[in-house]
Amino acid sequence: MRFIGCKTLLLGNIKQIIDEKAPEARNFCDMFSGTATVGRYFKQWYKVYSNDLLYFSYVLQRGTIENKRIPSFEKLKRIKNINDPIKYFNELDLKEMECISQEKRFFQNTYSPIGGRMYLNDENALNIDFVRNTVENWKDEGILSDDEYFYLIACIIEGIPYVSNISGTYGAFHKKWDKRSYKKYKLFRLDVIENNKKNKCFNLDAMDLIKKIDGDILYIDPPYNNRQYLSNYHVLETAAKYDFPKVKGITAQRVDKNKKSVFCMKNKAISAFEKLISEAKFRHIILSYSTDGLMSIKDIEDIMRTYGISDSFELYKIPYRRYKSKKSTKTDELNELLIYVRKGVY
């Protein structure tokens, strides 16, 4: 999934730091999980806690991290004679989906040309409406367990960016159809790693969760600029909740409150970071950040040395070339940062 600040390219670097600094570690907390990429990766070796303020992120986590394995859908097989719901949904044709009433077509009525917008073409929007309505109905009928429900919703969400008419986020849509928009929407079959551990996912503000958990490794990947994630991923949030929200403006933003991260606010980010580090009850802390972030390296270093073991502080700079423009040299000075400190023993 395309996502601001996705750390897929840094997974090896993070693992290398952990192997060097925390070989004894048994659990791993991904505090700002996003697409759950980091938590899923480290589930191979550790008991994982993951968290994010956004519900669509929680669904991705809940479906792939807290789930012990890919669900078996036994009731669905017995009652509906559907052995593989993902295959079932992905093989539907348009006529089969047109049975849902117009008032239940929130995606088509809001995000497609029928609704005056171009996030999705009409058929793909209807497809998403059909699968979301169907999954909700199955859940209400008691056919799906919680594990099965969250896995299916995660697979639904994961497939949406592959057919979305956007540059990378849902802050706006293209005025002409991008080539990916013509693809047929399909659920994305997600893998689930079995690690035989009691992994746990949360949908909380990091500042609240930090008071409730403890462990070995705390991985922190907070927003580093002033772009709020809800406004950039509101379509995925609605796909996860499917709550028929009120929307506003040409971009159809959700009218949600209390979903703004303090880490996106220049006047609050540093104090929030200090509070997070000071209250963290973890032996090892790894921060992922950028030299282009709202907090300076000096501020970060001062805080991590103050509340951690000062001599253990270490900063790793990784050249930031993923979005480098051929016409600009500004990104030559940008670096991804991985910053480590040992906090202590708990």
Coordinates of C-alpha atoms in Angstrom, one line a residue:
M1 CA 0.0 0.0 0.0
R2 CA 1.2 3.5 -0.8
F3 CA 1.4 5.4 2.5
I4 CA 3.2 8.5 3.7
G5 CA 6.4 7.5 5.4
C6 CA 6.0 3.7 4.9
K7 CA 9.1 2.0 6.3
T8 CA 9.3 -1.0 4.0
L9 CA 12.7 0.1 2.7
L10 CA 14.1 0.5 6.3
L11 CA 13.0 -2.9 7.7
G12 CA 16.5 -4.4 7.3
N13 CA 18.1 -1.3 9.0
I14 CA 15.8 -1.5 11.9
K15 CA 16.4 -5.3 12.3
Q16 CA 20.2 -4.7 12.2
I17 CA 19.9 -2.2 15.1
I18 CA 17.8 -4.5 17.1
D19 CA 20.2 -7.5 16.5
E20 CA 23.1 -5.3 17.7
K21 CA 21.5 -3.5 20.6
A22 CA 18.7 -5.7 21.9
P23 CA 19.6 -9.4 21.2
E24 CA 17.7 -10.5 24.4
A25 CA 14.4 -8.8 23.3
R26 CA 11.3 -10.9 23.2
N27 CA 8.6 -8.3 22.4
F28 CA 8.2 -5.4 20.0
C29 CA 5.8 -2.4 20.1
D30 CA 5.0 -0.5 16.9
M31 CA 3.4 2.6 18.4
F32 CA 2.5 4.4 15.2
S33 CA 1.6 1.4 13.0
G34 CA 0.2 3.0 9.8
T35 CA -0.1 0.1 7.3
A36 CA 1.2 -2.4 9.9
T37 CA 4.2 -3.2 7.7
V38 CA 6.7 -3.0 10.5
G39 CA 4.6 -4.9 13.0
R40 CA 3.9 -7.7 10.5
Y41 CA 7.6 -8.0 9.6
F42 CA 8.8 -8.2 13.2
K43 CA 6.0 -10.7 14.1
Q44 CA 8.4 -13.3 12.7
W45 CA 10.6 -13.0 15.8
Y46 CA 8.7 -11.2 18.5
K47 CA 5.4 -10.9 20.4
V48 CA 4.0 -7.7 18.8
Y49 CA 2.0 -4.9 20.2
S50 CA 0.8 -2.4 17.6
N51 CA -1.2 0.7 17.7
D52 CA -2.5 3.6 15.6
L53 CA -5.0 6.4 16.2
L54 CA -6.7 5.8 12.8
Y55 CA -9.2 3.0 12.6
F56 CA -8.3 1.7 9.2
S57 CA -4.8 1.1 10.5
Y58 CA -6.2 -0.7 13.5
V59 CA -8.1 -3.0 11.1
L60 CA -5.0 -3.8 9.1
Q61 CA -3.2 -4.6 12.3
R62 CA -6.1 -6.6 13.8
G63 CA -6.5 -8.7 10.6
T64 CA -2.8 -9.6 10.3
I65 CA -1.0 -9.1 13.6
E66 CA -3.5 -10.1 16.3
N67 CA -4.9 -12.8 14.1
K68 CA -2.9 -16.0 14.8
R69 CA -3.5 -17.3 11.2
I70 CA -5.6 -16.8 8.2
P71 CA -9.2 -17.6 9.4
S72 CA -11.0 -20.8 8.2
F73 CA -14.5 -19.3 7.7
E74 CA -16.2 -22.5 8.8
K75 CA -19.6 -21.0 9.3
L76 CA -19.5 -19.2 6.0
K77 CA -18.7 -22.6 4.3
R78 CA -21.5 -24.3 6.1
I79 CA -24.2 -21.7 5.9
K80 CA -23.4 -19.9 2.6
N81 CA -21.4 -22.6 0.8
I82 CA -18.6 -20.1 0.3
N83 CA -15.2 -21.8 0.8
D84 CA -13.1 -18.8 0.0
P85 CA -14.7 -15.4 0.5
I86 CA -11.9 -13.5 -1.2
K87 CA -12.2 -15.7 -4.4
Y88 CA -15.9 -15.3 -4.2
F89 CA -15.8 -11.5 -4.1
N90 CA -13.1 -11.2 -6.7
E91 CA -15.0 -13.3 -9.2
L92 CA -18.3 -11.3 -9.0
D93 CA -19.6 -9.6 -12.1
L94 CA -21.3 -6.2 -12.3
K95 CA -24.9 -7.7 -12.6
E96 CA -24.4 -9.6 -9.3
M97 CA -23.4 -6.4 -7.5
E98 CA -26.3 -4.2 -8.8
C99 CA -28.7 -5.9 -6.4
I100 CA -27.8 -3.5 -3.5
S101 CA -30.1 -0.5 -3.1
Q102 CA -28.9 3.0 -4.1
E103 CA -29.0 4.3 -0.6
K104 CA -26.5 1.6 0.5
R105 CA -24.0 2.6 -2.2
F106 CA -22.0 5.0 -0.1
F107 CA -18.7 4.7 -2.1
Q108 CA -20.5 5.0 -5.4
N109 CA -22.6 7.9 -4.2
T110 CA -19.7 9.7 -2.7
Y111 CA -16.3 8.9 -4.3
S112 CA -17.2 8.1 -7.9
P113 CA -18.5 10.2 -10.9
I114 CA -22.1 9.3 -9.8
G115 CA -21.3 11.3 -6.7
G116 CA -19.5 14.1 -8.6
R117 CA -16.0 12.9 -7.6
M118 CA -13.2 10.8 -9.2
Y119 CA -11.5 8.8 -6.5
L120 CA -12.8 5.6 -8.0
N121 CA -14.7 4.7 -11.2
D122 CA -18.4 3.8 -10.8
E123 CA -18.0 0.1 -11.1
N124 CA -15.1 -0.2 -8.6
A125 CA -17.0 2.0 -6.1
L126 CA -20.0 -0.3 -6.4
N127 CA -17.8 -3.3 -6.0
I128 CA -16.5 -1.9 -2.7
D129 CA -20.0 -1.1 -1.6
F130 CA -21.2 -4.6 -2.3
V131 CA -18.4 -6.4 -0.4
R132 CA -18.7 -4.0 2.6
N133 CA -22.4 -4.4 2.8
T134 CA -22.1 -8.1 2.5
V135 CA -19.4 -8.5 5.1
E136 CA -21.4 -6.3 7.5
N137 CA -24.5 -8.5 6.9
W138 CA -22.5 -11.7 7.5
K139 CA -21.2 -10.3 10.8
D140 CA -24.7 -9.2 11.9
E141 CA -26.0 -12.6 11.1
G142 CA -23.3 -14.2 13.3
I143 CA -21.7 -16.0 10.3
L144 CA -18.3 -14.3 10.9
S145 CA -16.1 -14.4 14.0
D146 CA -14.2 -11.2 14.9
D147 CA -11.0 -12.7 13.5
E148 CA -12.7 -13.4 10.2
Y149 CA -14.4 -10.1 10.1
F150 CA -11.3 -8.0 10.6
Y151 CA -9.3 -10.2 8.2
L152 CA -11.8 -9.6 5.4
I153 CA -12.0 -5.9 6.1
A154 CA -8.2 -5.7 6.0
C155 CA -8.2 -7.4 2.6
I156 CA -10.8 -5.0 1.4
I157 CA -8.9 -1.9 2.5
E158 CA -5.6 -3.2 1.1
G159 CA -7.0 -3.5 -2.4
I160 CA -8.4 0.0 -2.7
P161 CA -5.2 2.0 -3.4
Y162 CA -4.5 -0.2 -6.4
V163 CA -7.5 1.2 -8.3
S164 CA -7.6 4.7 -6.7
N165 CA -7.4 7.8 -9.0
I166 CA -4.9 9.6 -6.8
S167 CA -1.2 10.6 -6.6
G168 CA -0.5 8.8 -3.4
T169 CA -3.0 10.1 -0.8
Y170 CA -6.7 10.9 -0.7
G171 CA -6.2 14.6 -0.1
A172 CA -7.4 15.1 -3.7
F173 CA -8.3 13.1 -6.8
H174 CA -7.0 13.4 -10.3
K175 CA -9.2 15.3 -12.8
K176 CA -8.4 12.7 -15.5
W177 CA -8.4 9.0 -15.0
D178 CA -5.0 7.5 -14.1
K179 CA -4.3 4.1 -15.8
R180 CA -4.7 2.2 -12.5
S181 CA -8.2 3.5 -12.2
Y182 CA -9.3 1.2 -15.1
K183 CA -8.2 -2.0 -13.3
K184 CA -11.0 -4.1 -11.7
Y185 CA -11.1 -3.7 -7.9
K186 CA -10.1 -6.9 -6.1
L187 CA -9.6 -7.8 -2.4
F188 CA -5.9 -8.2 -1.7
R189 CA -5.2 -11.6 0.0
L190 CA -3.0 -10.8 3.0
D191 CA -0.6 -13.2 4.6
V192 CA -0.7 -13.8 8.3
I193 CA 2.4 -15.0 10.1
E194 CA 1.9 -17.6 12.9
N195 CA 4.2 -16.9 15.8
N196 CA 2.4 -18.7 18.6
K197 CA 2.4 -15.5 20.7
K198 CA -0.4 -13.4 22.1
N199 CA 0.0 -10.3 19.9
K200 CA -2.2 -7.4 20.7
C201 CA -3.4 -4.4 18.7
F202 CA -4.8 -1.0 19.8
N203 CA -6.7 1.9 18.4
L204 CA -5.6 4.6 20.8
D205 CA -3.7 7.8 21.0
A206 CA -0.1 7.0 21.6
M207 CA 0.0 9.4 24.6
D208 CA -2.6 7.3 26.3
L209 CA -1.3 3.9 25.4
I210 CA 2.2 4.6 26.6
K211 CA 0.9 4.7 30.2
K212 CA -0.6 1.2 29.9
I213 CA 2.1 -1.0 28.4
D214 CA 5.7 -2.0 28.9
G215 CA 8.2 -4.2 27.2
D216 CA 11.5 -4.7 25.5
I217 CA 11.5 -2.7 22.2
L218 CA 9.5 0.5 21.5
Y219 CA 9.6 1.5 17.9
I220 CA 8.3 5.0 17.3
D221 CA 7.5 6.3 13.8
P222 CA 5.4 9.5 14.4
P223 CA 4.3 11.9 11.7
Y224 CA 7.2 14.2 11.0
N225 CA 5.4 17.0 9.1
N226 CA 2.2 19.0 9.4
R227 CA 0.1 16.8 7.1
Q228 CA -2.7 15.1 9.2
Y229 CA -3.1 11.5 8.2
L230 CA -6.9 11.4 8.5
S231 CA -7.4 14.0 5.8
N232 CA -4.9 12.1 3.6
Y233 CA -6.5 8.7 4.1
H234 CA -10.2 9.5 4.8
V235 CA -11.4 7.1 2.1
L236 CA -9.7 4.2 3.7
E237 CA -11.0 5.2 7.1
T238 CA -14.5 5.1 5.7
A239 CA -13.9 1.8 4.1
A240 CA -12.9 0.4 7.5
K241 CA -15.8 1.9 9.4
Y242 CA -18.4 1.9 6.6
D243 CA -20.4 4.3 8.8
F244 CA -22.0 6.5 6.1
P245 CA -20.3 9.6 7.5
K246 CA -21.1 13.2 6.8
V247 CA -18.5 14.6 4.4
K248 CA -17.6 18.1 3.3
G249 CA -16.2 19.8 0.2
I250 CA -15.1 18.5 -3.2
T251 CA -12.7 16.1 -1.5
A252 CA -15.4 14.6 0.6
Q253 CA -13.4 14.8 3.9
R254 CA -15.0 13.1 6.9
V255 CA -16.3 15.5 9.5
D256 CA -14.4 13.7 12.3
K257 CA -13.1 15.4 15.5
N258 CA -10.3 14.5 17.9
K259 CA -8.3 12.6 15.3
K260 CA -5.5 15.1 14.9
S261 CA -2.0 14.1 15.9
V262 CA 0.0 16.5 18.1
F263 CA 3.1 15.3 16.2
C264 CA 1.8 17.1 13.1
M265 CA 1.8 20.4 15.0
K266 CA 5.1 22.3 15.2
N267 CA 4.2 24.0 18.6
K268 CA 3.3 20.7 20.2
A269 CA 5.4 18.0 18.7
I270 CA 8.5 18.4 20.9
S271 CA 6.6 18.5 24.2
A272 CA 4.6 15.4 23.1
F273 CA 7.7 13.6 22.1
E274 CA 9.3 14.4 25.5
K275 CA 6.3 13.1 27.3
L276 CA 6.2 9.9 25.3
I277 CA 9.9 9.2 25.9
S278 CA 9.8 10.1 29.6
E279 CA 6.8 7.8 30.2
A280 CA 8.0 4.9 28.1
K281 CA 8.6 1.7 30.2
F282 CA 10.7 -0.1 27.6
R283 CA 14.3 -1.3 27.7
H284 CA 15.1 -0.1 24.1
I285 CA 13.7 2.7 22.1
I286 CA 14.1 3.2 18.3
L287 CA 12.8 6.4 16.7
S288 CA 12.3 6.7 12.9
Y289 CA 12.3 10.2 11.7
S290 CA 13.5 12.5 8.9
T291 CA 15.9 15.5 8.7
D292 CA 13.0 17.3 7.1
G293 CA 10.8 16.8 10.2
L294 CA 9.2 19.3 12.6
M295 CA 11.6 18.3 15.4
S296 CA 15.3 19.1 15.1
I297 CA 17.9 16.4 15.6
K298 CA 19.2 18.4 18.6
D299 CA 15.8 18.5 20.3
I300 CA 15.5 14.7 19.7
E301 CA 18.9 14.0 21.0
D302 CA 18.5 16.1 24.1
I303 CA 15.3 14.4 25.0
M304 CA 16.5 10.9 24.4
R305 CA 19.7 11.4 26.3
T306 CA 17.9 13.0 29.2
Y307 CA 15.4 10.1 29.7
G308 CA 17.6 7.3 28.4
I309 CA 21.1 6.1 29.2
S310 CA 23.0 9.0 27.6
D311 CA 26.0 7.0 26.5
S312 CA 23.8 4.5 24.6
F313 CA 22.4 7.1 22.3
E314 CA 23.2 6.5 18.6
L315 CA 22.0 8.1 15.4
Y316 CA 22.0 6.4 12.0
K317 CA 21.5 8.5 8.8
I318 CA 20.2 6.8 5.7
P319 CA 20.2 8.7 2.4
Y320 CA 16.6 9.7 1.5
R321 CA 16.4 9.1 -2.3
R322 CA 13.0 7.4 -2.8
Y323 CA 11.2 10.6 -3.8
K324 CA 14.2 12.4 -5.3
S325 CA 13.3 14.6 -8.2
K326 CA 15.6 14.7 -11.2
K327 CA 14.9 18.4 -11.5
S328 CA 15.8 19.3 -7.9
T329 CA 18.8 18.8 -5.7
K330 CA 17.0 19.8 -2.5
T331 CA 16.5 16.1 -1.5
D332 CA 20.3 15.5 -1.7
E333 CA 20.4 16.8 1.9
L334 CA 17.5 14.7 3.2
N335 CA 18.1 11.7 5.3
E336 CA 15.9 9.1 7.0
L337 CA 16.9 8.9 10.7
L338 CA 17.0 5.8 12.9
I339 CA 17.8 6.8 16.5
Y340 CA 18.5 4.5 19.3
V341 CA 18.7 4.8 23.1
R342 CA 18.6 2.3 25.9
K343 CA 15.9 3.4 28.4
G344 CA 16.7 1.1 31.3
V345 CA 15.3 -2.1 32.9
Y346 CA 11.6 -2.5 33.8

